[in-house]
Amino acid sequence: MSLEILDIIAVSAFAFSGAIVALSERYDIFGTFILGIATAFAGGIIRNMALDVPVVHVWEQGYLLYVALITISIVYVFPKSWVMFWDRWNIYLDAIGLSAFALQGAVFAVAHDFPLGGIIFAAILTGVGGGVTRDVLAQRKPMVLHQEIYAVWAMLSGLMVGIGVVDVQSDFQYYILFILIIGCRVLSYHLGWHLRFRDLYRL
């Protein structure tokens, strides 16, 4: 039950985020739906392809596809001021989607008996895949390739599940990790935490 709820939260958050970015970039209605759907489902598709697991296509997502379509439809009729507001605060939607999908990816890998490396890899791909796809299609710099700490939190989610710190059979632990990753992502954004990078323009 907890996994189904997180699936709905993740799909809604990333579909919302993708649609907001599309509207802020002045995409038409078709482009808005394409970007919203791509953001919501690209991570899982990329993960399955990388792990050589049968791909669940967008049209086979069942009720989750309808969740995404309804979410995008609601966003599309937002007043302009709402779109601009949510575009400024998209970090929070992105943090929710990142956490939920990273956790989903880790659980998926555990269910398929992958080793620790596979669990971490699945968490990262599922967590960041949608956001990267959104940013690339919107011609924005993907956050995962920037100096901001982003993929590290997805990796932490996979690590904690993979080494057994978090029991995925426990709803309480499941949601604690979900909230923890969201908090870490938001905190790292507001406090300006970043990974080390080379500044080629400074001597």
Coordinates of C-alpha atoms in Angstrom, one line a residue, residues 98-99 102-103 106 116 119-125 127-128 149-166 176-185 188 193:
L98 CA 13.3 12.7 -6.6
S99 CA 12.8 11.1 -3.1
A102 CA 14.6 7.0 -5.8
L103 CA 12.9 5.0 -3.1
A106 CA 15.6 0.9 -4.8
L116 CA 23.9 -3.4 -3.5
I119 CA 20.1 -1.1 -5.9
I120 CA 22.0 2.1 -5.7
F121 CA 22.1 2.4 -9.5
A122 CA 18.4 1.8 -9.8
A123 CA 17.7 4.4 -7.1
I124 CA 19.8 7.0 -8.9
L125 CA 18.4 6.4 -12.4
G127 CA 15.2 9.3 -9.0
V128 CA 17.0 11.6 -11.5
I149 CA 23.9 18.1 -4.6
Y150 CA 21.1 16.2 -6.4
A151 CA 21.9 12.6 -7.4
V152 CA 23.7 12.1 -4.1
W153 CA 20.4 12.0 -2.2
A154 CA 19.0 9.4 -4.6
M155 CA 22.2 7.4 -4.1
L156 CA 21.8 7.7 -0.3
S157 CA 18.2 6.4 -0.6
G158 CA 19.5 3.3 -2.5
L159 CA 22.3 2.8 0.0
M160 CA 20.1 2.9 3.0
V161 CA 17.7 0.4 1.5
G162 CA 20.5 -1.8 0.1
I163 CA 22.4 -2.3 3.3
G164 CA 19.2 -2.8 5.3
V165 CA 19.2 0.3 7.4
V166 CA 15.7 0.8 6.2
I176 CA 10.8 8.4 7.3
L177 CA 13.3 7.8 4.5
F178 CA 11.0 9.5 2.0
I179 CA 10.8 12.6 4.2
L180 CA 14.5 12.5 5.1
I181 CA 15.6 12.6 1.4
I182 CA 13.1 15.5 0.7
G183 CA 14.5 17.4 3.6
C184 CA 18.1 16.8 2.6
R185 CA 17.5 17.9 -1.0
S188 CA 21.2 21.4 0.4
W193 CA 25.7 22.8 -0.5

